[in-house]
XYZ file of C-alpha atoms in Angstrom:
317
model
C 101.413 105.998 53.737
C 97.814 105.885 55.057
C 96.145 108.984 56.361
C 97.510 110.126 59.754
C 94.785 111.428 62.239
C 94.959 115.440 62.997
C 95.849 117.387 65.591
C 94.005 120.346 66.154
C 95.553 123.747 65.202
C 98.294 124.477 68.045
C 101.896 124.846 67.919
C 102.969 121.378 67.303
C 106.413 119.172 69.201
C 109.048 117.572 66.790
C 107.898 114.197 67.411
C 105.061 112.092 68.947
C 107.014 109.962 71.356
C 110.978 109.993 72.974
C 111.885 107.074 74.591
C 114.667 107.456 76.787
C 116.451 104.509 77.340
C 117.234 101.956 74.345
C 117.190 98.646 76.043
C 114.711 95.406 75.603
C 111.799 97.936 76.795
C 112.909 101.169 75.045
C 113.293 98.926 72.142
C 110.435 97.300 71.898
C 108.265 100.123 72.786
C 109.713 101.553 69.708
C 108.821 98.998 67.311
C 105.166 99.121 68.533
C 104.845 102.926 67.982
C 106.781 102.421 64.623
C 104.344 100.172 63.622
C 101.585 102.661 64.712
C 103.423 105.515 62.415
C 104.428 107.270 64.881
C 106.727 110.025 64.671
C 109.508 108.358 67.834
C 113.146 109.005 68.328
C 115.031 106.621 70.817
C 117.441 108.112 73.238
C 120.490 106.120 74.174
C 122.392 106.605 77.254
C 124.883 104.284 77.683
C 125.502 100.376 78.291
C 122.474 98.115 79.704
C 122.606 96.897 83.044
C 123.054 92.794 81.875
C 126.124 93.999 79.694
C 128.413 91.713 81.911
C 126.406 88.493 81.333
C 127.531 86.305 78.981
C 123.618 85.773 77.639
C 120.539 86.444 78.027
C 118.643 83.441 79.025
C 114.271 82.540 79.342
C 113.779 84.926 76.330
C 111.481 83.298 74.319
C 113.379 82.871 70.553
C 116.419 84.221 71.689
C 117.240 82.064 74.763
C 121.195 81.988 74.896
C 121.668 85.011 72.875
C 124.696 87.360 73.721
C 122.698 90.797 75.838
C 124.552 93.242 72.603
C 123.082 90.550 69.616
C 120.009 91.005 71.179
C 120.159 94.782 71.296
C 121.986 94.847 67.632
C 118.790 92.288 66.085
C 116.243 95.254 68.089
C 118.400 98.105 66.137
C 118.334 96.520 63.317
C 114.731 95.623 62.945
C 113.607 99.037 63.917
C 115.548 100.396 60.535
C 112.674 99.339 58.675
C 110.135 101.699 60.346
C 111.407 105.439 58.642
C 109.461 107.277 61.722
C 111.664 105.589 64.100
C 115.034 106.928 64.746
C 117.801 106.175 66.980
C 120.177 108.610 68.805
C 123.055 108.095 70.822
C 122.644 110.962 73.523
C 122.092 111.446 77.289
C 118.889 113.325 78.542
C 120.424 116.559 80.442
C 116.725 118.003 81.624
C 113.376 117.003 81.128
C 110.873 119.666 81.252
C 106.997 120.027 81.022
C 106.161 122.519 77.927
C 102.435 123.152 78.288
C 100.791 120.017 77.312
C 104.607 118.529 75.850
C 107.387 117.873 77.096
C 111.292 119.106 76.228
C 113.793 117.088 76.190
C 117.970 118.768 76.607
C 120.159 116.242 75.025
C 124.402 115.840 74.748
C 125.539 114.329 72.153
C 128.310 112.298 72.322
C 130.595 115.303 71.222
C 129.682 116.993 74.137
C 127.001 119.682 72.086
C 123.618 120.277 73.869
C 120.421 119.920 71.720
C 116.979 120.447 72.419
C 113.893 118.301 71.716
C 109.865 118.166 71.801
C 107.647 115.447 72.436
C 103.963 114.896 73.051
C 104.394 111.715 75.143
C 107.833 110.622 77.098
C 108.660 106.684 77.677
C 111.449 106.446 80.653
C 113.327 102.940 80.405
C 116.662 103.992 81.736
C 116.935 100.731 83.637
C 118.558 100.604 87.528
C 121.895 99.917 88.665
C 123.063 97.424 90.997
C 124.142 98.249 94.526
C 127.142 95.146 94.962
C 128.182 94.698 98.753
C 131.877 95.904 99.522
C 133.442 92.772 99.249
C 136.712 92.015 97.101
C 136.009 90.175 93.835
C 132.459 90.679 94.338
C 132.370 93.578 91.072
C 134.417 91.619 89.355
C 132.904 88.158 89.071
C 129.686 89.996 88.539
C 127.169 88.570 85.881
C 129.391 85.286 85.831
C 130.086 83.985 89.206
C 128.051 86.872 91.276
C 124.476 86.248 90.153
C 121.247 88.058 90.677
C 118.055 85.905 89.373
C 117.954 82.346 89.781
C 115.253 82.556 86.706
C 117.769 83.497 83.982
C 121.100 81.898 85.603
C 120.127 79.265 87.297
C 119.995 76.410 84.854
C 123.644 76.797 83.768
C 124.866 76.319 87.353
C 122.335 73.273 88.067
C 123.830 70.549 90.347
C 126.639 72.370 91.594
C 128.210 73.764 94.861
C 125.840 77.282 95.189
C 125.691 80.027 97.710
C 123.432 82.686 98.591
C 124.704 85.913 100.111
C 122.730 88.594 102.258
C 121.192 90.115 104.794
C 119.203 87.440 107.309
C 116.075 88.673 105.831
C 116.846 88.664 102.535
C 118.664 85.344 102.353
C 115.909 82.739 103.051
C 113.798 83.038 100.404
C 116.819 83.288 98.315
C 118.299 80.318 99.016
C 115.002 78.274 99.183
C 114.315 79.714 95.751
C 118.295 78.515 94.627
C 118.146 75.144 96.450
C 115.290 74.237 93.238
C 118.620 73.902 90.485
C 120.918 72.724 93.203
C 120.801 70.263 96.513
C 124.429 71.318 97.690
C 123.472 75.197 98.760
C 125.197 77.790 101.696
C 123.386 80.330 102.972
C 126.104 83.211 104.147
C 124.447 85.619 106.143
C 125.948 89.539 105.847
C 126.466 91.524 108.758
C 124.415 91.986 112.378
C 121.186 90.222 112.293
C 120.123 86.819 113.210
C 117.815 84.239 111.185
C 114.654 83.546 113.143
C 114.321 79.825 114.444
C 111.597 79.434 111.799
C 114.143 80.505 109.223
C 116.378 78.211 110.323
C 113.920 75.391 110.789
C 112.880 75.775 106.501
C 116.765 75.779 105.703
C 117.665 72.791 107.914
C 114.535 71.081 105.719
C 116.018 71.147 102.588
C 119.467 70.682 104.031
C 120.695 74.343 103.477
C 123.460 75.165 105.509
C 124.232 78.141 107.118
C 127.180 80.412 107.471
C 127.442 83.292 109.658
C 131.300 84.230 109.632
C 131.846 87.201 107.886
C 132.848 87.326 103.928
C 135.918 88.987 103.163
C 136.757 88.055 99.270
C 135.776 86.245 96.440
C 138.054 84.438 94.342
C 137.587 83.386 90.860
C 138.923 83.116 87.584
C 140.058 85.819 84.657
C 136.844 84.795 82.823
C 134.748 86.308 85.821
C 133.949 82.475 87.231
C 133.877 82.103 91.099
C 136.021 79.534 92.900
C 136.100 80.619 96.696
C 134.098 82.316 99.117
C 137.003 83.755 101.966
C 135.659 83.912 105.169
C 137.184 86.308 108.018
C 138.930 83.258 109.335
C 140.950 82.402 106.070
C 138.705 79.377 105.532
C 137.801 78.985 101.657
C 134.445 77.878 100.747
C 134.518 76.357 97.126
C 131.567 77.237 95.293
C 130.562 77.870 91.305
C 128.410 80.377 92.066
C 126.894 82.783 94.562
C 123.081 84.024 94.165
C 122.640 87.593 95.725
C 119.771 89.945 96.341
C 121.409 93.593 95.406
C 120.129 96.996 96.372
C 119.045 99.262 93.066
C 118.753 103.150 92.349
C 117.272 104.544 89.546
C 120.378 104.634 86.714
C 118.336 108.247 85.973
C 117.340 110.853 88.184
C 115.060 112.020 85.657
C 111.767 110.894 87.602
C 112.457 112.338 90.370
C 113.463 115.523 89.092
C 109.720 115.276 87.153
C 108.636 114.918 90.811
C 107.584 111.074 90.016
C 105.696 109.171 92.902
C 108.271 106.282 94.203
C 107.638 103.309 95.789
C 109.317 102.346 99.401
C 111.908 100.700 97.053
C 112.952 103.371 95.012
C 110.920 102.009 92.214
C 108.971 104.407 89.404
C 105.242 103.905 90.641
C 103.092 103.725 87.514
C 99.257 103.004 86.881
C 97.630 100.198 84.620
C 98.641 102.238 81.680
C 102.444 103.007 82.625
C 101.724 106.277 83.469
C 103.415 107.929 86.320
C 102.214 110.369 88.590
C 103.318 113.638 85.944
C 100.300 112.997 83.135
C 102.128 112.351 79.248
C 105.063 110.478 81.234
C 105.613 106.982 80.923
C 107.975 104.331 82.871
C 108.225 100.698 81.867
C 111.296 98.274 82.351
C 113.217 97.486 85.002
C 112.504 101.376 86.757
C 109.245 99.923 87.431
C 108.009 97.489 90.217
C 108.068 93.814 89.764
C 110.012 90.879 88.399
C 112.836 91.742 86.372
C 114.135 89.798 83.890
C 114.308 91.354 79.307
C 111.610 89.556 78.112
C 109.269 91.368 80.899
C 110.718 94.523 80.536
C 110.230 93.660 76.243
C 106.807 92.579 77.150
C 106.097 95.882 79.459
C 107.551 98.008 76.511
C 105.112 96.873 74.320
C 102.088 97.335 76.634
C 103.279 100.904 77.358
C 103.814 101.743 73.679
C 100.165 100.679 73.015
C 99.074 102.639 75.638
C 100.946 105.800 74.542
C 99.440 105.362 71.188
C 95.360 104.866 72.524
C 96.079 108.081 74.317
C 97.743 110.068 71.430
C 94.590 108.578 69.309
C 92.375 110.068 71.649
C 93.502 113.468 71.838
C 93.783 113.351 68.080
C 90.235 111.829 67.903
C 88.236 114.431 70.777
C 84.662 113.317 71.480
């Protein structure tokens, strides 16, 4: 192994880097700081948020690929970096130790462990907010769709919908109406579409529906047949495109005392540092477009920026 730079003389943590969360950005920030030699240890919480879709599509080499193959091929690539190790535990409490940080984990036998790092990654991805609506949870990932980007090719040219609030839902279904020419706009709840709304739908021949939704009916397999409206009248669709509201799956950042944007995203700099210095955020927690191969893509930019700053403290002018 080459020569590893020095710390100075100080009470040292157990490792250089945790990264909580072991999805496309946990996972990939891992390789990265394997690759540096660093000392890492990957904390896994639980399921990723794509688990119900039956692939995960746009990901450059692995376009099509089931969302656990392409978590299995990350595991198993990361076995051949020996300062990389994986551990299936939840983060209890995350605490600032001086200039370190340590970590309480539960195992999945219930036992609490401790942990120190010099840096923390947080990739514990968001959860969906689905509207109240029967059959909404259950054709989700399948018939209930969130991103046009990774789901709309495999529903091109057929009967689509977009569901929402009047805001929310023009964009949405001008966006959708690129994969599909037969397209319903169902508006959720009070509100109104303004006439210049209305005038861009009527353009590309959306219509629009503004009956309430009570149920969606589908298939075993999680495919969507009918949208139910209030008045018993079926709408036969393949496929309805909506525009969820997200929390953090962790309250970890804002425990820290994180700054959060005005949508409950993890604010970060240019480096993927949040607003508590040695604590990173990259994934889905952060702002932007969400889709694996970004949140792969903002892994790896995080993990390089973890190691410059590790270097540097190692390396003091």
């Amino acid at each position: 192994m080459p020569p590893r730079h020095r710390l100075p003389a100080q009470s040292l943590p157990d490792i250089d880097v945790a990264i909580i969360g072991a999805g496309s950005a946990g996972l990939s920030a891992a390789l990265v700081l394997g690759r540096c030699l660093r000392k890492v240890v990957v904390l896994d919480g639980g399921a990723p948020r794509n688990t119900p879709s039956p692939a995960v599509q746009g990901f450059f080499t692995r376009d099509g690929t089931q969302p656990a193959d392409l978590l299995r091929l990350g595991r198993e690539q990361l076995a051949a970096y020996a300062t990389v190790e994986i551990r299936e535990a939840r983060v209890v409490s995350l605490t600032p130790l001086g200039p370190f940080f340590e970590l309480t984990l539960e195992g999945t036998t219930g036992r609490t462990s401790t942990l120190t790092a010099r840096k923390v990654l947080l990739a514990t991805g968001v959860e969906d907010e689905l509207p109240p609506i029967d059959g909404m949870r259950d054709l989700w990932g399948r018939g209930v769709l969130h991103c046009p980007y990774c789901h709309g090719w495999e529903v091109r040219d057929q009967p689509l919908a977009v569901y929402g609030r009047a805001k929310m839902v023009t964009g949405l279904a001008l966006l959708v109406s690129r994969w599909s020419k037969d397209v319903v706009a169902c508006i959720d709840g009070p509100g109104f579409l303004t006439e210049n709304a209305r005038r861009r739908l009527r353009q590309q021949k959306i219509q629009v529906r503004e009956e309430p939704v009570v149920r969606l009916e589908g298939t075993t397999e999680g495919e969507l047949r009918y949208i139910v409206f209030a008045s018993g009248e079926k709408l036969a669709r393949t496929a309805v495109f909506i525009h969820a509201h997200q929390h953090q799956r962790s309250t970890l950042a804002e425990q820290m005392g994180c700054r959060l944007t005005s949508k409950g995203a993890i604010w970060v700099d240019k480096k993927q540092q949040t607003t508590v210095r040695g604590l990173y955020a990259a994934g889905d927690i952060t702002p932007g477009t969400q889709q694996a191969i970004l949140a792969a893509a903002e892994g790896s930019a995080t993990a390089i920026s973890i190691n410059e700053t590790l270097t540097r403290e190692e390396c003091p002018k």
